[in-house]
Amino acid sequence: LYNHHIPQRALNHRTPIQAMKDWQTTHPQLFIRQVRNHAGPDT
């Protein structure tokens, strides 16, 4: 839940997963797997 839904000021108010996806698009050679943003919790 933390990595997918809570924005962080140190990451320019993005969630860690959003920052990781941006990093993957600029540096694809560093990643073995595709970064996926899973659905949120059930409401």
Short mmCIF file of N, CA and C in Angstrom, two decimals:
data_model
loop_
_atom_site.label_atom_id
_atom_site.label_comp_id
_atom_site.label_asym_id
_atom_site.label_seq_id
_atom_site.Cartn_x
_atom_site.Cartn_y
_atom_site.Cartn_z
N LEU A 1 0.83 -1.19 0.00
CA LEU A 1 0.00 0.00 0.00
C LEU A 1 0.88 1.25 0.00
N TYR A 2 1.92 1.25 0.80
CA TYR A 2 2.81 2.42 0.91
C TYR A 2 3.43 2.77 -0.44
N ASN A 3 3.96 1.79 -1.13
CA ASN A 3 4.67 2.04 -2.39
C ASN A 3 3.75 2.45 -3.53
N HIS A 4 2.48 2.13 -3.43
CA HIS A 4 1.57 2.37 -4.54
C HIS A 4 0.69 3.59 -4.38
N HIS A 5 0.45 4.07 -3.14
CA HIS A 5 -0.58 5.09 -2.96
C HIS A 5 -0.15 6.33 -2.19
N ILE A 6 0.98 6.34 -1.52
CA ILE A 6 1.36 7.48 -0.69
C ILE A 6 2.49 8.25 -1.37
N PRO A 7 2.21 9.46 -1.88
CA PRO A 7 3.25 10.27 -2.53
C PRO A 7 4.32 10.70 -1.53
N GLN A 8 5.54 10.83 -2.02
CA GLN A 8 6.67 11.21 -1.17
C GLN A 8 7.27 12.53 -1.68
N ARG A 9 7.55 13.44 -0.76
CA ARG A 9 8.11 14.74 -1.13
C ARG A 9 9.49 14.57 -1.78
N ALA A 10 10.28 13.64 -1.31
CA ALA A 10 11.62 13.42 -1.86
C ALA A 10 11.57 12.92 -3.31
N LEU A 11 10.43 12.40 -3.74
CA LEU A 11 10.26 11.90 -5.11
C LEU A 11 9.41 12.86 -5.94
N ASN A 12 9.45 14.15 -5.58
CA ASN A 12 8.65 15.17 -6.28
C ASN A 12 7.16 14.88 -6.23
N HIS A 13 6.70 14.46 -5.07
CA HIS A 13 5.28 14.19 -4.81
C HIS A 13 4.71 13.11 -5.71
N ARG A 14 5.52 12.10 -5.99
CA ARG A 14 5.09 10.91 -6.71
C ARG A 14 5.18 9.73 -5.75
N THR A 15 4.45 8.67 -6.08
CA THR A 15 4.58 7.45 -5.28
C THR A 15 5.87 6.75 -5.68
N PRO A 16 6.41 5.90 -4.82
CA PRO A 16 7.62 5.16 -5.19
C PRO A 16 7.48 4.36 -6.48
N ILE A 17 6.32 3.79 -6.72
CA ILE A 17 6.11 3.01 -7.95
C ILE A 17 6.13 3.93 -9.18
N GLN A 18 5.54 5.12 -9.09
CA GLN A 18 5.57 6.05 -10.21
C GLN A 18 7.01 6.47 -10.51
N ALA A 19 7.79 6.73 -9.48
CA ALA A 19 9.19 7.11 -9.66
C ALA A 19 9.98 5.96 -10.28
N MET A 20 9.70 4.73 -9.84
CA MET A 20 10.39 3.57 -10.39
C MET A 20 10.03 3.36 -11.86
N LYS A 21 8.77 3.57 -12.22
CA LYS A 21 8.37 3.43 -13.62
C LYS A 21 9.05 4.48 -14.50
N ASP A 22 9.18 5.71 -14.00
CA ASP A 22 9.88 6.75 -14.74
C ASP A 22 11.36 6.38 -14.91
N TRP A 23 11.96 5.86 -13.86
CA TRP A 23 13.37 5.45 -13.91
C TRP A 23 13.55 4.31 -14.91
N GLN A 24 12.58 3.41 -14.97
CA GLN A 24 12.66 2.28 -15.90
C GLN A 24 12.59 2.74 -17.35
N THR A 25 11.80 3.78 -17.63
CA THR A 25 11.72 4.25 -19.02
C THR A 25 13.00 4.93 -19.45
N THR A 26 13.71 5.57 -18.51
CA THR A 26 14.96 6.25 -18.88
C THR A 26 16.18 5.33 -18.80
N HIS A 27 16.12 4.25 -18.00
CA HIS A 27 17.24 3.33 -17.84
C HIS A 27 16.77 1.87 -17.93
N PRO A 28 16.24 1.43 -19.06
CA PRO A 28 15.68 0.07 -19.15
C PRO A 28 16.71 -1.04 -18.96
N GLN A 29 17.98 -0.77 -19.21
CA GLN A 29 19.01 -1.80 -19.08
C GLN A 29 19.24 -2.22 -17.63
N LEU A 30 18.77 -1.43 -16.66
CA LEU A 30 18.97 -1.74 -15.25
C LEU A 30 17.90 -2.66 -14.67
N PHE A 31 16.85 -2.91 -15.44
CA PHE A 31 15.71 -3.68 -14.93
C PHE A 31 15.59 -5.02 -15.63
N ILE A 32 15.32 -6.05 -14.86
CA ILE A 32 15.09 -7.38 -15.40
C ILE A 32 13.60 -7.58 -15.65
N ARG A 33 12.79 -7.11 -14.71
CA ARG A 33 11.34 -7.26 -14.81
C ARG A 33 10.67 -5.92 -15.07
N GLN A 34 9.44 -6.00 -15.57
CA GLN A 34 8.62 -4.82 -15.80
C GLN A 34 8.04 -4.35 -14.47
N VAL A 35 8.09 -3.05 -14.19
CA VAL A 35 7.49 -2.48 -12.98
C VAL A 35 6.00 -2.37 -13.22
N ARG A 36 5.21 -2.90 -12.29
CA ARG A 36 3.76 -2.89 -12.44
C ARG A 36 3.11 -2.17 -11.29
N ASN A 37 2.09 -1.40 -11.60
CA ASN A 37 1.33 -0.68 -10.59
C ASN A 37 0.05 -1.47 -10.34
N HIS A 38 0.00 -2.22 -9.28
CA HIS A 38 -1.15 -3.07 -8.97
C HIS A 38 -2.33 -2.23 -8.49
N ALA A 39 -3.49 -2.80 -8.61
CA ALA A 39 -4.70 -2.11 -8.17
C ALA A 39 -4.67 -1.86 -6.68
N GLY A 40 -5.44 -0.85 -6.26
CA GLY A 40 -5.50 -0.47 -4.85
C GLY A 40 -6.31 -1.44 -4.02
N PRO A 41 -6.43 -1.13 -2.73
CA PRO A 41 -7.19 -2.00 -1.83
C PRO A 41 -8.68 -1.94 -2.15
N ASP A 42 -9.39 -2.99 -1.81
CA ASP A 42 -10.85 -3.01 -2.01
C ASP A 42 -11.50 -2.02 -1.07
N THR A 43 -12.54 -1.36 -1.57
CA THR A 43 -13.27 -0.40 -0.72
C THR A 43 -14.65 -0.89 -0.43
#
